[in-house]
């Protein structure tokens, strides 16, 4: 079965520092990969997605992610974190179930930003 | 002009009660979903409907019954609520079953006491 692993449950960084959130997936075919952000008490907002093509994907809010097939990874990065980036981040893989897609989510990484 | 909306945002109820959560999307999408986020923030799909037809049912207890009166609405009815049903329930939609970009609603926090 497909799975998504986010090894870091919590990450704390200082404002202005760089950020990398890890995501590893297990999927037999070409994966469709996503990063979502959930601010406290809010819904899920799509940051970026990878379907094919360029393995470095740019998203909103200055985030980017790099797909590395050899490592089965899709890590999220940001060069300079802002206090407003404090939130829960979810990696997901799109799974094809007989032509119908659904998301398999990782367990999330909670980001704390120090002033 | 909210794309996917849910009501209520918060729902507090006692064990054994029956409750419903409503969801509407104004994106013209054909496919709608219910996801559950448990207390550990784990998100998992519950149901998926395409043009009012159930296409995914992820071994959810039959106390949970989704209903889609039209393709813009997917409501979730829960009978005989249990403590373990406490969670945040997210409605979502996508253009059709083969489109992966899913738009999520704001969530409904259900607390069963």
XYZ file of N, CA and C in Angstrom:
684
model
N 0.843 -1.190 0.000
C 0.000 0.000 0.000
C 0.879 1.242 0.000
N 0.326 2.257 -0.614
C 1.083 3.500 -0.670
C 1.150 4.129 0.726
N 2.255 4.847 0.953
C 2.387 5.510 2.247
C 3.225 6.759 2.093
N 3.067 7.652 3.031
C 3.839 8.888 3.069
C 4.386 9.045 4.482
N 5.655 9.326 4.560
C 6.310 9.483 5.863
C 6.893 10.880 6.003
N 6.521 11.520 7.082
C 7.145 12.788 7.438
C 7.884 12.536 8.744
N 9.197 12.392 8.672
C 9.968 11.910 9.834
C 9.960 12.869 11.022
N 9.788 14.148 10.742
C 9.872 15.149 11.801
C 8.483 15.555 12.249
N 8.168 15.280 13.510
C 6.858 15.655 14.037
C 6.828 17.152 14.337
N 7.911 17.639 14.926
C 8.036 19.060 15.239
C 9.355 19.576 14.701
N 9.329 20.814 14.227
C 10.551 21.511 13.847
C 10.447 22.939 14.338
N 11.543 23.420 14.912
C 11.597 24.809 15.383
C 12.742 25.514 14.675
N 12.442 26.652 14.087
C 13.474 27.454 13.426
C 13.303 28.909 13.850
N 14.366 29.655 13.723
C 14.308 31.088 14.004
C 13.827 31.824 12.768
N 13.133 32.915 13.002
C 12.668 33.719 11.879
C 13.863 34.170 11.053
N 13.739 34.045 9.749
C 14.825 34.408 8.851
C 15.712 33.240 8.476
N 15.641 32.169 9.227
C 16.455 30.994 8.921
C 15.821 30.214 7.784
N 16.616 29.330 7.207
C 16.098 28.477 6.138
C 15.368 27.286 6.737
N 14.543 26.670 5.901
C 13.688 25.578 6.369
C 13.697 24.444 5.365
N 13.738 23.229 5.874
C 13.507 22.062 5.029
C 12.665 21.062 5.794
N 11.527 20.706 5.233
C 10.637 19.702 5.813
C 10.712 18.452 4.941
N 10.923 17.330 5.589
C 11.162 16.101 4.839
C 9.875 15.327 4.571
N 9.856 14.694 3.420
C 8.734 13.848 3.039
C 9.268 12.696 2.202
N 8.951 11.478 2.605
C 9.291 10.302 1.822
C 8.021 9.543 1.500
N 7.977 8.974 0.326
C 6.772 8.293 -0.106
C 7.102 6.891 -0.564
N 6.093 6.074 -0.553
C 6.187 4.730 -1.092
C 5.079 4.596 -2.117
N 5.471 4.490 -3.385
C 4.460 4.422 -4.447
C 5.069 3.734 -5.643
N 4.345 2.796 -6.229
C 4.894 1.987 -7.295
C 5.076 2.728 -8.603
N 4.139 3.595 -8.925
C 4.174 4.284 -10.219
C 4.724 5.698 -10.027
N 4.618 6.501 -11.071
C 5.016 7.898 -10.951
C 4.089 8.588 -9.963
N 4.645 9.163 -8.928
C 3.774 9.738 -7.899
C 3.277 11.129 -8.261
N 2.122 11.443 -7.790
C 1.625 12.813 -7.811
C 1.742 13.309 -6.370
N 2.495 14.364 -6.172
C 2.888 14.771 -4.825
C 2.416 16.182 -4.506
N 2.093 16.374 -3.263
C 1.516 17.643 -2.829
C 2.076 18.035 -1.464
N 2.105 19.329 -1.224
C 2.312 19.866 0.111
C 1.146 20.807 0.422
N 0.568 20.583 1.617
C -0.497 21.440 2.119
C -0.053 22.062 3.442
N -0.588 23.234 3.731
C -0.325 23.879 5.011
C -1.657 24.095 5.724
N -1.630 23.866 7.025
C -2.816 24.079 7.848
C -2.444 25.007 8.995
N -2.921 26.228 8.932
C -2.698 27.165 10.024
C -3.648 26.826 11.157
N -3.326 27.231 12.383
C -4.155 26.868 13.537
C -5.629 27.192 13.327
N -6.470 26.192 13.483
C -7.900 26.386 13.356
C -8.392 26.597 11.940
N -7.523 26.400 10.984
C -7.885 26.662 9.592
C -7.949 25.376 8.773
N -8.402 25.517 7.567
C -8.429 24.389 6.649
C -7.083 24.176 5.989
N -7.093 23.376 4.965
C -5.863 23.005 4.267
C -5.687 23.857 3.011
N -4.506 24.434 2.891
C -4.200 25.239 1.716
C -3.084 24.579 0.930
N -3.289 24.450 -0.372
C -2.276 23.837 -1.220
C -1.103 24.790 -1.395
N 0.097 24.302 -1.088
C 1.310 25.095 -1.286
C 1.892 24.861 -2.677
N 1.963 23.598 -3.066
C 2.520 23.260 -4.367
C 2.217 21.808 -4.674
N 2.422 21.460 -5.948
C 2.146 20.092 -6.377
C 3.137 19.710 -7.465
N 3.383 18.419 -7.548
C 4.244 17.877 -8.596
C 3.488 16.769 -9.310
N 3.405 16.905 -10.640
C 2.792 15.859 -11.443
C 3.829 15.233 -12.365
N 4.615 16.084 -13.002
C 5.648 15.603 -13.927
C 6.511 16.791 -14.302
N 7.554 16.523 -15.097
C 8.386 17.612 -15.604
C 9.475 18.022 -14.649
N 9.721 19.308 -14.583
C 10.794 19.854 -13.753
C 10.640 19.370 -12.316
N 11.716 18.818 -11.798
C 11.634 18.220 -10.463
C 11.674 19.248 -9.345
N 12.006 20.486 -9.669
C 11.974 21.558 -8.673
C 10.705 22.360 -8.913
N 9.835 22.353 -7.920
C 8.512 22.951 -8.070
C 8.411 24.185 -7.188
N 7.926 25.249 -7.777
C 7.725 26.481 -7.012
C 6.269 26.559 -6.554
N 6.085 27.040 -5.345
C 4.738 27.172 -4.831
C 4.453 28.578 -4.344
N 3.397 28.671 -3.560
C 3.023 29.969 -3.019
C 3.814 30.265 -1.761
N 3.794 31.517 -1.340
C 4.422 31.962 -0.093
C 5.924 31.709 -0.067
N 6.558 31.613 -1.222
C 7.998 31.452 -1.282
C 8.509 30.041 -1.057
N 7.621 29.070 -1.029
C 8.008 27.673 -0.834
C 8.375 27.012 -2.159
N 9.257 26.030 -2.063
C 9.586 25.185 -3.192
C 9.784 23.759 -2.688
N 9.708 22.812 -3.598
C 9.943 21.422 -3.232
C 10.663 20.739 -4.376
N 11.468 19.759 -4.038
C 12.227 19.036 -5.044
C 11.886 17.573 -5.007
N 11.481 17.038 -6.131
C 11.175 15.627 -6.276
C 12.457 14.880 -6.612
N 12.798 13.898 -5.791
C 13.974 13.063 -6.048
C 13.521 11.612 -6.088
N 13.407 11.107 -7.295
C 12.897 9.752 -7.463
C 13.817 8.731 -6.798
N 15.130 8.932 -6.933
C 16.090 7.955 -6.392
C 15.996 7.838 -4.878
N 15.539 8.902 -4.229
C 15.412 8.899 -2.773
C 13.961 8.799 -2.324
N 13.051 8.721 -3.285
C 11.610 8.692 -2.961
C 11.258 9.830 -2.004
N 11.748 11.010 -2.354
C 11.530 12.142 -1.453
C 10.924 13.329 -2.192
N 10.277 14.160 -1.419
C 9.672 15.386 -1.946
C 9.737 16.396 -0.817
N 10.935 16.911 -0.561
C 11.157 17.797 0.578
C 10.759 19.232 0.258
N 10.188 19.865 1.247
C 9.725 21.250 1.122
C 10.776 22.180 1.688
N 11.037 23.282 0.988
C 12.075 24.210 1.439
C 11.586 25.656 1.348
N 12.193 26.459 2.205
C 11.985 27.901 2.123
C 13.273 28.559 2.589
N 13.782 29.517 1.845
C 15.089 30.088 2.193
C 15.065 30.956 3.441
N 13.952 31.609 3.715
C 13.890 32.507 4.860
C 12.477 32.444 5.449
N 12.375 31.905 6.636
C 11.070 31.662 7.256
C 10.545 32.930 7.921
N 9.257 33.131 7.800
C 8.579 34.255 8.443
C 7.735 33.726 9.594
N 7.476 34.575 10.578
C 6.714 34.109 11.753
C 5.349 33.555 11.340
N 4.799 34.097 10.258
C 3.473 33.645 9.820
C 3.500 32.249 9.193
N 4.687 31.689 9.003
C 4.781 30.329 8.454
C 4.535 29.264 9.520
N 4.439 29.652 10.765
C 4.169 28.683 11.826
C 2.822 28.019 11.572
N 2.849 26.708 11.413
C 1.644 25.961 11.019
C 1.990 24.482 10.989
N 0.995 23.697 10.575
C 1.198 22.265 10.369
C 1.319 22.045 8.866
N 2.296 21.245 8.463
C 2.547 21.003 7.045
C 2.345 19.522 6.741
N 1.585 19.283 5.692
C 1.259 17.914 5.309
C 1.748 17.632 3.895
N 2.430 16.519 3.763
C 2.802 15.995 2.464
C 1.764 14.940 2.076
N 1.454 14.835 0.803
C 0.468 13.856 0.365
C 0.861 13.301 -0.990
N 0.459 12.071 -1.231
C 0.628 11.452 -2.539
C -0.751 11.113 -3.077
N -0.957 11.339 -4.344
C -2.227 11.021 -4.977
C -2.210 9.574 -5.424
N -3.152 8.807 -4.925
C -3.205 7.384 -5.232
C -4.340 7.109 -6.201
N -4.042 6.327 -7.218
C -5.040 5.957 -8.212
C -5.720 4.663 -7.782
N -7.009 4.759 -7.503
C -7.784 3.569 -7.125
C -8.764 3.303 -8.254
N -8.322 2.523 -9.229
C -9.170 2.170 -10.375
C -9.727 3.409 -11.062
N -8.840 4.352 -11.318
C -9.235 5.552 -12.047
C -9.754 6.665 -11.181
N -9.919 6.401 -9.919
C -10.347 7.438 -8.970
C -9.184 7.765 -8.058
N -8.950 9.034 -7.913
C -7.804 9.433 -7.109
C -8.228 9.845 -5.697
N -7.338 9.552 -4.770
C -7.508 10.041 -3.409
C -6.125 10.357 -2.873
N -6.101 11.147 -1.826
C -4.839 11.497 -1.216
C -4.486 10.529 -0.092
N -3.206 10.202 -0.006
C -2.653 9.555 1.167
C -1.769 10.607 1.842
N -2.114 10.962 3.048
C -1.397 12.022 3.740
C -0.323 11.473 4.667
N 0.729 12.255 4.843
C 1.670 12.007 5.915
C 1.075 12.486 7.222
N 1.788 12.245 8.295
C 1.275 12.573 9.631
C 1.491 14.027 10.011
N 2.158 14.765 9.154
C 2.307 16.193 9.383
C 3.558 16.556 10.159
N 4.034 17.766 9.923
C 5.153 18.350 10.671
C 4.693 19.697 11.195
N 4.799 19.876 12.494
C 4.414 21.155 13.084
C 5.627 22.072 13.124
N 5.502 23.209 12.500
C 6.595 24.183 12.442
C 6.359 25.289 13.455
N 7.359 25.513 14.272
C 7.344 26.620 15.215
C 8.427 27.600 14.792
N 8.093 28.887 14.803
C 9.040 29.913 14.386
C 9.353 30.807 15.573
N 10.622 30.907 15.890
C 11.065 31.757 16.996
C 11.384 33.162 16.495
N 10.928 34.145 17.259
C 11.156 35.542 16.871
C 12.618 35.944 17.071
N -17.550 34.445 -1.746
C -17.279 33.574 -2.879
C -16.433 32.363 -2.467
N -16.770 31.820 -1.247
C -16.041 30.667 -0.736
C -16.218 29.487 -1.673
N -15.118 28.786 -1.971
C -15.171 27.708 -2.936
C -15.853 26.471 -2.353
N -15.350 26.017 -1.193
C -15.941 24.874 -0.504
C -16.308 25.341 0.904
N -17.563 25.257 1.231
C -18.022 25.725 2.541
C -18.658 24.590 3.312
N -18.523 24.665 4.627
C -19.080 23.645 5.506
C -19.814 24.323 6.645
N -20.884 23.695 7.079
C -21.584 24.155 8.279
C -22.019 22.960 9.107
N -21.925 23.057 10.423
C -21.352 24.186 11.157
C -19.833 24.111 11.209
N -19.209 25.117 11.737
C -17.767 25.098 11.904
C -17.384 24.322 13.163
N -18.230 24.449 14.182
C -18.026 23.709 15.422
C -19.316 22.981 15.774
N -19.163 21.782 16.320
C -20.328 20.983 16.694
C -19.987 20.214 17.958
N -20.701 20.504 19.020
C -20.501 19.813 20.294
C -21.784 19.079 20.620
N -21.673 17.790 20.908
C -22.862 16.999 21.121
C -22.550 15.856 22.064
N -23.576 15.169 22.508
C -23.386 14.069 23.442
C -23.396 12.726 22.725
N -22.798 11.781 23.366
C -22.797 10.409 22.846
C -24.210 9.947 22.577
N -24.379 9.206 21.494
C -25.675 8.639 21.171
C -26.523 9.508 20.274
N -26.172 10.787 20.180
C -26.958 11.681 19.324
C -26.662 11.438 17.852
N -27.558 11.984 17.016
C -27.363 11.973 15.564
C -27.131 13.405 15.106
N -26.146 13.585 14.249
C -25.834 14.929 13.773
C -25.482 14.904 12.295
N -25.597 16.074 11.672
C -25.234 16.212 10.256
C -24.298 17.384 10.047
N -23.427 17.227 9.082
C -22.542 18.307 8.632
C -22.836 18.530 7.153
N -22.999 19.820 6.804
C -23.329 20.124 5.419
C -22.117 20.665 4.682
N -22.057 20.369 3.408
C -20.957 20.850 2.574
C -21.499 21.265 1.216
N -20.993 22.401 0.755
C -21.381 22.899 -0.564
C -20.158 23.429 -1.279
N -20.075 23.171 -2.569
C -18.996 23.759 -3.369
C -19.596 24.502 -4.556
N -19.009 25.657 -4.844
C -19.500 26.483 -5.947
C -18.492 26.540 -7.086
N -17.669 25.500 -7.191
C -16.634 25.454 -8.217
C -17.088 24.734 -9.479
N -18.272 24.166 -9.429
C -18.747 23.399 -10.578
C -18.070 22.043 -10.708
N -17.476 21.575 -9.614
C -16.773 20.301 -9.639
C -17.748 19.127 -9.631
N -17.257 18.005 -10.187
C -18.092 16.801 -10.223
C -17.858 15.888 -9.021
N -16.691 16.004 -8.398
C -16.312 15.044 -7.368
C -16.166 15.730 -6.021
N -16.714 15.103 -4.990
C -16.619 15.630 -3.634
C -16.179 14.536 -2.677
N -15.586 14.976 -1.578
C -14.969 14.042 -0.637
C -15.273 14.451 0.807
N -15.163 13.471 1.695
C -15.073 13.734 3.120
C -13.782 13.114 3.633
N -13.012 13.943 4.352
C -11.805 13.493 5.022
C -11.978 13.703 6.519
N -11.332 12.823 7.304
C -11.376 12.946 8.754
C -9.966 13.200 9.258
N -9.837 14.189 10.144
C -8.554 14.462 10.794
C -8.706 14.175 12.282
N -7.966 13.184 12.749
C -8.131 12.774 14.149
C -7.333 13.672 15.084
N -7.335 13.309 16.352
C -6.705 14.153 17.373
C -5.195 14.266 17.198
N -4.616 13.332 16.463
C -3.185 13.389 16.195
C -2.897 14.048 14.851
N -3.894 14.698 14.295
C -3.776 15.452 13.045
C -3.671 14.557 11.811
N -3.905 13.258 11.987
C -3.815 12.363 10.844
C -5.056 12.517 9.971
N -4.831 12.713 8.680
C -5.910 12.912 7.715
C -6.131 11.660 6.900
N -7.410 11.273 6.806
C -7.694 10.084 6.017
C -9.026 10.250 5.286
N -9.065 9.777 4.058
C -10.300 9.887 3.296
C -11.366 8.966 3.881
N -12.604 9.438 3.842
C -13.727 8.618 4.267
C -14.551 8.199 3.059
N -14.986 9.194 2.302
C -15.870 8.938 1.166
C -15.484 9.822 -0.011
N -15.898 9.348 -1.194
C -15.800 10.182 -2.381
C -17.045 9.950 -3.222
N -17.603 11.037 -3.713
C -18.773 10.980 -4.582
C -18.437 11.640 -5.903
N -18.927 11.048 -6.979
C -18.773 11.657 -8.289
C -20.145 11.762 -8.932
N -20.552 12.976 -9.236
C -21.887 13.195 -9.803
C -22.969 12.475 -8.998
N -22.918 12.644 -7.713
C -23.880 12.113 -6.748
C -23.758 10.608 -6.526
N -22.764 9.986 -7.123
C -22.622 8.534 -6.979
C -21.417 8.210 -6.097
N -21.609 7.328 -5.124
C -20.534 6.936 -4.225
C -19.485 6.137 -4.980
N -18.228 6.565 -4.898
C -17.174 5.832 -5.582
C -16.066 5.368 -4.652
N -15.916 5.971 -3.519
C -14.940 5.516 -2.527
C -15.628 5.468 -1.168
N -15.486 4.323 -0.495
C -15.957 4.187 0.881
C -14.848 3.450 1.614
N -14.141 4.195 2.452
C -12.944 3.640 3.081
C -13.278 2.949 4.390
N -14.008 1.887 4.332
C -14.343 1.074 5.514
C -14.726 1.930 6.711
N -15.567 2.883 6.447
C -16.086 3.737 7.509
C -17.289 3.048 8.140
N -17.459 3.116 9.470
C -18.635 2.496 10.093
C -19.926 2.965 9.436
N -20.896 2.078 9.356
C -22.132 2.462 8.664
C -22.983 3.430 9.459
N -22.497 3.860 10.628
C -23.144 4.978 11.330
C -22.946 6.282 10.545
N -21.951 6.277 9.685
C -21.674 7.447 8.853
C -22.363 7.251 7.507
N -23.216 8.174 7.158
C -23.916 8.040 5.883
C -23.834 9.365 5.124
N -23.057 9.386 4.057
C -23.008 10.575 3.222
C -24.235 10.628 2.324
N -24.630 11.862 2.005
C -25.755 12.025 1.096
C -25.446 13.181 0.150
N -25.657 12.938 -1.122
C -25.370 13.959 -2.130
C -26.634 14.270 -2.900
N -27.381 15.293 -2.492
C -28.628 15.629 -3.195
C -28.389 16.145 -4.614
N -27.252 16.764 -4.829
C -26.831 17.190 -6.160
C -25.319 17.286 -6.141
N -24.713 17.514 -7.276
C -23.260 17.385 -7.309
C -22.550 18.538 -6.609
N -23.269 19.561 -6.228
C -22.664 20.674 -5.503
C -22.713 20.491 -3.993
N -23.399 19.470 -3.536
C -23.567 19.247 -2.102
C -23.223 17.815 -1.716
N -22.525 17.702 -0.598
C -22.250 16.387 -0.030
C -22.328 16.524 1.480
N -23.403 16.008 2.042
C -23.623 16.116 3.475
C -23.200 14.827 4.163
N -22.849 14.952 5.418
C -22.409 13.790 6.195
C -23.301 13.663 7.417
N -23.998 12.547 7.499
C -24.861 12.298 8.648
C -24.227 11.211 9.500
N -24.211 11.441 10.802
C -23.597 10.482 11.714
C -24.617 10.086 12.764
N -24.890 8.801 12.837
C -25.834 8.265 13.832
C -25.095 7.773 15.075
N -25.792 7.801 16.187
C -25.283 7.198 17.433
C -23.832 7.586 17.690
N -23.603 8.858 17.812
C -22.239 9.361 17.940
C -21.499 8.740 19.112
N -20.214 8.473 18.871
C -19.332 7.900 19.887
C -18.192 8.878 20.176
N -17.552 8.669 21.332
C -16.450 9.555 21.705
C -15.370 9.588 20.630
N -15.120 8.428 20.030
C -14.069 8.327 19.023
C -14.378 9.042 17.724
N -15.599 9.529 17.602
C -15.938 10.298 16.395
C -15.452 11.734 16.486
N -15.010 12.133 17.664
C -14.487 13.489 17.820
C -13.288 13.680 16.891
N -13.385 14.680 16.050
C -12.356 14.907 15.036
C -12.722 16.179 14.282
N -11.846 16.525 13.349
C -12.186 17.584 12.402
C -12.511 16.917 11.073
N -13.654 17.260 10.527
C -14.110 16.665 9.278
C -13.984 17.707 8.175
N -13.261 17.313 7.122
C -13.045 18.220 6.002
C -13.809 17.728 4.780
N -14.547 18.625 4.207
C -15.151 18.381 2.911
C -14.183 18.893 1.852
N -14.207 18.295 0.679
C -13.307 18.724 -0.392
C -13.958 18.424 -1.735
N -13.411 19.032 -2.770
C -13.931 18.752 -4.110
C -12.795 18.793 -5.118
N -13.021 18.139 -6.241
C -12.097 18.211 -7.371
C -12.919 18.214 -8.646
N -12.308 18.642 -9.712
C -13.039 18.824 -10.964
C -13.735 17.532 -11.390
N -13.010 16.433 -11.358
C -13.622 15.130 -11.585
C -12.741 14.076 -10.943
N -13.076 12.824 -11.103
C -12.387 11.757 -10.370
C -10.952 11.563 -10.822
N -10.630 12.085 -11.987
C -9.269 11.877 -12.484
C -8.380 13.084 -12.253
N -8.910 14.078 -11.576
C -8.128 15.287 -11.301
C -7.667 15.258 -9.864
N -6.392 15.443 -9.672
C -5.821 15.265 -8.353
C -5.871 16.502 -7.475
N -6.031 17.641 -8.071
C -5.986 18.857 -7.266
C -7.299 18.994 -6.503
N -7.199 18.790 -5.209
C -8.385 18.777 -4.361
C -8.448 20.073 -3.563
N -9.628 20.675 -3.551
C -9.849 21.907 -2.801
C -10.572 21.555 -1.512
N -9.998 21.957 -0.398
C -10.576 21.606 0.888
C -11.429 22.734 1.452
N -12.441 22.333 2.196
C -13.227 23.285 2.958
C -12.523 23.629 4.257
N -13.105 24.498 5.071
C -12.465 24.973 6.300
C -12.511 23.969 7.446
N -13.297 22.933 7.312
C -13.357 21.924 8.364
C -14.480 22.159 9.360
N -14.955 21.086 9.946
C -15.934 21.116 11.032
C -15.355 20.346 12.210
N -15.189 21.036 13.314
C -14.645 20.379 14.511
C -15.799 19.785 15.301
N -15.849 18.461 15.344
C -16.896 17.736 16.075
C -16.335 17.255 17.403
N -17.017 17.605 18.471
C -16.629 17.149 19.805
C -17.788 16.377 20.394
N -17.521 15.121 20.735
C -18.552 14.274 21.335
C -18.216 14.092 22.816
N -19.175 14.435 23.665
C -18.919 14.354 25.113
C -19.735 13.245 25.767
